[in-house]
Amino acid sequence: MTVRVLSDATAAAREAAVHMAESARRAASENGRCTLVLAGGSTPRDAYQLLAGEALPWERIHLFWTDERSVPPGHPESNFRMVRRALLGRIPIPATNVHRIRGELPPEVAAEAYGTEIADFFGDAETRFDVVLLGLGTDGHTASLFPFDPLVQERTVAAGVSAPNLERGRRVSLTLRVINAASQVVFLVFGASKAAVVQKVVQGARDPLRLPAQGVAQAKVTWLLDRDAAGALR
Ligand code: 6PG
């Protein structure tokens, strides 16, 4: 695990964009293609805007999502919509390289379709994404893997559906099986409101069911934090 503390959110977003760009160049050069898995929420928006400014071989880069809400792609809560506005609308990426989770479908149907698309993409090779970008919720969730949700312990399918919840509905999420098979994982976390949970996840007792972000294989993780989010680290 690597923990990088940047001076502020802008510096952390810039570091995330540079990190993803460098990883993409390297993977595209070495393997002929690169797979980036994008987090939703609000934190990564600036990083995606900065990533759009990087000179990259977008024809060899494939974009996936860590999770999606059960909303159509044009809905204000759609993670795809956030990425389309911050990144997709600014880069020459072929539509066939954009592998969104179809939030407009019933979540079980969307999860199965996404799992099939991932399996078809990797074919006989192991499902190994080059970079997975993750955020962190104040309750320790990441992607749409929420505390005490059975989906946290799912190790068979690549993508599943979170348990019903009045506030957030049911969401489609990559499982830890696939996240942990990635070549590298980057957590991007800003703000004082996340300081306590960052400390628990990074330095606290290990309990992935209570803190799903701890279920991510820490050996492959780079934490990119601003000073506020790192404020409780000892
Ligand atoms: C989502 C994300 C989720 C997010 C955290 C942090 O769909 O919302 O995948 O896991 O990364 O909830 O959200 P913020 O970046 O908005 O704080």
Tab-separated table of C-alpha atoms and ligand atoms in Angstrom:
chain	number	residue	atom	x	y	z
A	1	MET	CA	0.000	0.000	0.000
A	2	THR	CA	1.212	3.492	-0.876
A	3	VAL	CA	-0.266	6.578	0.757
A	4	ARG	CA	0.333	9.914	-0.981
A	5	VAL	CA	-0.842	13.070	0.761
A	6	LEU	CA	-1.223	16.023	-1.590
A	7	SER	CA	-1.576	19.654	-0.520
A	8	ASP	CA	-5.201	20.007	-1.578
A	9	ALA	CA	-7.987	18.438	-3.636
A	10	THR	CA	-6.788	20.018	-6.866
A	11	ALA	CA	-3.293	18.599	-6.425
A	12	ALA	CA	-4.744	15.175	-5.593
A	13	ALA	CA	-7.008	15.261	-8.653
A	14	ARG	CA	-4.036	16.237	-10.821
A	15	GLU	CA	-1.975	13.390	-9.362
A	16	ALA	CA	-4.788	10.941	-10.066
A	17	ALA	CA	-5.063	12.119	-13.679
A	18	VAL	CA	-1.301	11.868	-14.217
A	19	HIS	CA	-1.199	8.457	-12.553
A	20	MET	CA	-4.003	7.119	-14.748
A	21	ALA	CA	-2.486	8.647	-17.870
A	22	GLU	CA	0.944	7.156	-17.213
A	23	SER	CA	-0.594	3.744	-16.459
A	24	ALA	CA	-2.659	3.935	-19.626
A	25	ARG	CA	0.334	4.821	-21.793
A	26	ARG	CA	2.367	1.989	-20.294
A	27	ALA	CA	-0.384	-0.624	-20.659
A	28	ALA	CA	-1.274	0.468	-24.194
A	29	SER	CA	2.398	0.286	-25.169
A	30	GLU	CA	3.109	-3.055	-23.463
A	31	ASN	CA	-0.187	-4.853	-24.098
A	32	GLY	CA	-1.639	-3.019	-27.065
A	33	ARG	CA	-4.580	-1.855	-24.981
A	34	CYS	CA	-5.477	-0.485	-21.561
A	35	THR	CA	-8.504	-0.924	-19.334
A	36	LEU	CA	-9.429	1.861	-16.899
A	37	VAL	CA	-12.285	1.363	-14.435
A	38	LEU	CA	-13.821	4.642	-13.317
A	39	ALA	CA	-15.392	5.455	-9.957
A	40	GLY	CA	-18.583	7.440	-9.657
A	41	GLY	CA	-19.606	9.981	-7.068
A	42	SER	CA	-18.327	13.555	-7.023
A	43	THR	CA	-14.680	13.204	-5.999
A	44	PRO	CA	-13.177	12.035	-9.302
A	45	ARG	CA	-14.888	14.619	-11.542
A	46	ASP	CA	-11.946	17.043	-11.604
A	47	ALA	CA	-9.498	14.197	-12.175
A	48	TYR	CA	-11.507	13.085	-15.229
A	49	GLN	CA	-11.530	16.636	-16.597
A	50	LEU	CA	-7.741	16.775	-16.204
A	51	LEU	CA	-7.402	13.316	-17.765
A	52	ALA	CA	-9.232	14.623	-20.837
A	53	GLY	CA	-6.340	17.008	-21.353
A	54	GLU	CA	-3.742	14.241	-21.505
A	55	ALA	CA	-2.452	13.132	-24.904
A	56	LEU	CA	-3.444	9.467	-24.846
A	57	PRO	CA	-4.027	6.706	-27.426
A	58	TRP	CA	-7.765	6.659	-26.719
A	59	GLU	CA	-8.357	4.214	-29.556
A	60	ARG	CA	-6.496	1.661	-27.421
A	61	ILE	CA	-8.055	2.579	-24.089
A	62	HIS	CA	-11.227	0.935	-22.807
A	63	LEU	CA	-13.314	2.535	-20.078
A	64	PHE	CA	-15.418	0.629	-17.573
A	65	TRP	CA	-17.259	1.717	-14.412
A	66	THR	CA	-16.917	0.457	-10.838
A	67	ASP	CA	-20.640	0.819	-10.264
A	68	GLU	CA	-23.811	2.511	-11.404
A	69	ARG	CA	-27.042	3.649	-9.894
A	70	SER	CA	-30.344	2.255	-11.216
A	71	VAL	CA	-31.040	5.301	-13.343
A	72	PRO	CA	-30.896	6.005	-17.080
A	73	PRO	CA	-27.630	7.380	-18.493
A	74	GLY	CA	-28.980	10.931	-18.703
A	75	HIS	CA	-30.120	11.047	-15.080
A	76	PRO	CA	-28.358	13.552	-12.764
A	77	GLU	CA	-27.342	10.680	-10.456
A	78	SER	CA	-25.846	8.569	-13.256
A	79	ASN	CA	-22.137	7.849	-12.877
A	80	PHE	CA	-21.967	7.429	-16.648
A	81	ARG	CA	-23.442	10.915	-17.111
A	82	MET	CA	-20.838	12.393	-14.770
A	83	VAL	CA	-18.009	10.782	-16.774
A	84	ARG	CA	-19.601	11.731	-20.107
A	85	ARG	CA	-19.662	15.408	-19.064
A	86	ALA	CA	-16.190	15.395	-17.465
A	87	LEU	CA	-14.317	13.155	-19.893
A	88	LEU	CA	-16.088	11.369	-22.734
A	89	GLY	CA	-17.324	14.530	-24.410
A	90	ARG	CA	-13.723	15.815	-24.601
A	91	ILE	CA	-11.776	12.842	-25.944
A	92	PRO	CA	-11.667	10.954	-29.289
A	93	ILE	CA	-12.548	7.576	-27.800
A	94	PRO	CA	-14.433	5.086	-29.991
A	95	ALA	CA	-17.927	4.320	-28.662
A	96	THR	CA	-17.023	0.619	-28.702
A	97	ASN	CA	-14.338	1.377	-26.095
A	98	VAL	CA	-16.911	2.700	-23.608
A	99	HIS	CA	-18.398	-0.097	-21.517
A	100	ARG	CA	-21.057	1.524	-19.378
A	101	ILE	CA	-23.306	-0.255	-16.917
A	102	ARG	CA	-26.840	-0.003	-18.294
A	103	GLY	CA	-28.559	1.632	-15.338
A	104	GLU	CA	-31.804	1.958	-17.285
A	105	LEU	CA	-32.301	-1.818	-17.041
A	106	PRO	CA	-33.506	-3.704	-13.962
A	107	PRO	CA	-30.374	-4.038	-11.767
A	108	GLU	CA	-30.150	-7.825	-12.016
A	109	VAL	CA	-30.368	-7.614	-15.823
A	110	ALA	CA	-27.824	-4.791	-15.922
A	111	ALA	CA	-25.411	-6.680	-13.655
A	112	GLU	CA	-25.622	-9.830	-15.759
A	113	ALA	CA	-25.181	-7.888	-18.997
A	114	TYR	CA	-22.155	-6.062	-17.565
A	115	GLY	CA	-20.628	-9.329	-16.339
A	116	THR	CA	-21.097	-10.831	-19.791
A	117	GLU	CA	-19.537	-7.778	-21.454
A	118	ILE	CA	-16.520	-8.031	-19.147
A	119	ALA	CA	-16.175	-11.774	-19.805
A	120	ASP	CA	-16.482	-11.290	-23.561
A	121	PHE	CA	-13.895	-8.500	-23.454
A	122	PHE	CA	-11.267	-10.556	-21.645
A	123	GLY	CA	-12.170	-13.786	-23.412
A	124	ASP	CA	-10.046	-16.720	-22.279
A	125	ALA	CA	-7.608	-14.431	-20.484
A	126	GLU	CA	-8.047	-13.653	-16.790
A	127	THR	CA	-10.224	-10.618	-16.031
A	128	ARG	CA	-7.469	-8.223	-15.044
A	129	PHE	CA	-8.161	-4.506	-15.347
A	130	ASP	CA	-5.091	-2.296	-15.584
A	131	VAL	CA	-6.288	0.427	-13.206
A	132	VAL	CA	-9.345	0.636	-10.968
A	133	LEU	CA	-10.108	4.071	-9.534
A	134	LEU	CA	-12.185	3.987	-6.354
A	135	GLY	CA	-13.782	6.512	-4.023
A	136	LEU	CA	-14.613	6.044	-0.365
A	137	GLY	CA	-17.866	6.725	1.438
A	138	THR	CA	-17.918	7.971	5.027
A	139	ASP	CA	-19.361	4.565	6.029
A	140	GLY	CA	-16.405	2.748	4.484
A	141	HIS	CA	-18.173	1.687	1.297
A	142	THR	CA	-16.420	1.699	-2.034
A	143	ALA	CA	-17.929	1.226	-5.474
A	144	SER	CA	-21.390	0.050	-4.433
A	145	LEU	CA	-20.111	-2.384	-1.844
A	146	PHE	CA	-21.824	-1.242	1.330
A	147	PRO	CA	-21.291	-2.321	4.942
A	148	PHE	CA	-22.802	-5.720	5.824
A	149	ASP	CA	-24.119	-6.217	2.280
A	150	PRO	CA	-23.714	-9.849	1.111
A	151	LEU	CA	-22.329	-8.434	-2.160
A	152	VAL	CA	-19.146	-7.581	-0.251
A	153	GLN	CA	-18.487	-11.307	0.111
A	154	GLU	CA	-19.478	-12.252	-3.454
A	155	ARG	CA	-16.548	-13.937	-5.154
A	156	THR	CA	-18.188	-15.719	-8.103
A	157	VAL	CA	-19.638	-13.107	-10.436
A	158	ALA	CA	-17.784	-10.040	-11.729
A	159	ALA	CA	-20.701	-7.705	-11.107
A	160	GLY	CA	-23.638	-7.937	-8.736
A	161	VAL	CA	-26.487	-5.916	-7.244
A	162	SER	CA	-26.361	-4.215	-3.854
A	163	ALA	CA	-29.019	-5.031	-1.266
A	164	PRO	CA	-32.222	-2.934	-1.318
A	165	ASN	CA	-31.880	0.361	0.527
A	166	LEU	CA	-34.519	3.066	0.692
A	167	GLU	CA	-32.033	5.918	0.364
A	168	ARG	CA	-29.802	4.623	-2.420
A	169	GLY	CA	-31.995	2.005	-4.105
A	170	ARG	CA	-30.252	-0.966	-5.649
A	171	ARG	CA	-26.966	-0.436	-7.460
A	172	VAL	CA	-24.817	-2.519	-9.795
A	173	SER	CA	-21.226	-2.935	-8.621
A	174	LEU	CA	-18.045	-4.726	-9.531
A	175	THR	CA	-17.247	-7.329	-6.898
A	176	LEU	CA	-14.060	-7.515	-4.865
A	177	ARG	CA	-13.061	-10.583	-6.875
A	178	VAL	CA	-12.593	-8.441	-9.971
A	179	ILE	CA	-11.322	-5.339	-8.167
A	180	ASN	CA	-8.641	-7.392	-6.423
A	181	ALA	CA	-7.581	-9.049	-9.687
A	182	ALA	CA	-6.688	-5.623	-11.120
A	183	SER	CA	-3.065	-4.688	-11.740
A	184	GLN	CA	-3.483	-1.651	-9.526
A	185	VAL	CA	-6.136	0.187	-7.538
A	186	VAL	CA	-6.158	3.898	-6.746
A	187	PHE	CA	-8.323	5.376	-3.999
A	188	LEU	CA	-8.934	9.075	-4.499
A	189	VAL	CA	-10.320	10.744	-1.370
A	190	PHE	CA	-10.724	14.409	-0.449
A	191	GLY	CA	-12.022	16.374	2.492
A	192	ALA	CA	-12.125	16.457	6.260
A	193	SER	CA	-15.418	14.551	6.269
A	194	LYS	CA	-13.515	11.448	5.091
A	195	ALA	CA	-10.599	11.746	7.563
A	196	ALA	CA	-12.087	9.409	10.175
A	197	VAL	CA	-13.020	6.673	7.709
A	198	VAL	CA	-9.667	6.920	5.924
A	199	GLN	CA	-7.928	6.328	9.245
A	200	LYS	CA	-10.172	3.349	10.057
A	201	VAL	CA	-9.736	1.756	6.631
A	202	VAL	CA	-5.999	2.356	6.323
A	203	GLN	CA	-4.863	1.910	9.924
A	204	GLY	CA	-7.767	0.331	11.797
A	205	ALA	CA	-8.640	-3.253	12.646
A	206	ARG	CA	-9.426	-5.268	9.526
A	207	ASP	CA	-13.128	-5.979	9.087
A	208	PRO	CA	-14.048	-5.831	5.370
A	209	LEU	CA	-17.717	-6.621	5.970
A	210	ARG	CA	-18.024	-3.542	8.210
A	211	LEU	CA	-15.568	-1.493	6.094
A	212	PRO	CA	-15.813	-2.842	2.532
A	213	ALA	CA	-12.947	-0.650	1.303
A	214	GLN	CA	-10.698	-2.867	3.454
A	215	GLY	CA	-11.690	-5.760	1.189
A	216	VAL	CA	-9.524	-4.260	-1.553
A	217	ALA	CA	-6.144	-5.998	-1.655
A	218	GLN	CA	-4.120	-3.274	-0.026
A	219	ALA	CA	-0.851	-4.450	-1.578
A	220	LYS	CA	-2.013	-3.055	-4.920
A	221	VAL	CA	-3.478	0.145	-3.577
A	222	THR	CA	-2.269	3.705	-3.909
A	223	TRP	CA	-4.181	6.147	-1.712
A	224	LEU	CA	-4.253	9.677	-3.110
A	225	LEU	CA	-5.446	11.988	-0.343
A	226	ASP	CA	-5.582	15.674	0.254
A	227	ARG	CA	-4.308	16.937	3.631
A	228	ASP	CA	-7.836	17.098	5.054
A	229	ALA	CA	-8.689	13.490	4.221
A	230	ALA	CA	-5.340	12.391	5.661
A	231	GLY	CA	-5.868	14.459	8.804
A	232	ALA	CA	-6.517	11.545	11.178
A	233	LEU	CA	-3.723	9.261	9.968
A	234	ARG	CA	-1.173	8.521	12.673
B	1	6PG	C1	-20.876	6.129	-6.283
B	1	6PG	C2	-19.446	5.736	-6.079
B	1	6PG	C3	-19.190	5.649	-4.601
B	1	6PG	C4	-18.379	6.875	-4.269
B	1	6PG	C5	-18.381	7.154	-2.796
B	1	6PG	C6	-17.756	8.523	-2.516
B	1	6PG	O1	-21.555	5.556	-7.161
B	1	6PG	O2	-21.291	7.077	-5.593
B	1	6PG	O3	-19.021	4.686	-6.760
B	1	6PG	O4	-18.528	4.511	-4.161
B	1	6PG	O5	-17.047	6.692	-4.735
B	1	6PG	O6	-19.730	7.153	-2.357
B	1	6PG	O7	-18.596	9.477	-3.131
B	1	6PG	P1	-18.103	11.017	-3.264
B	1	6PG	O8	-16.934	11.015	-4.167
B	1	6PG	O9	-19.300	11.727	-3.840
B	1	6PG	O10	-17.745	11.465	-1.850
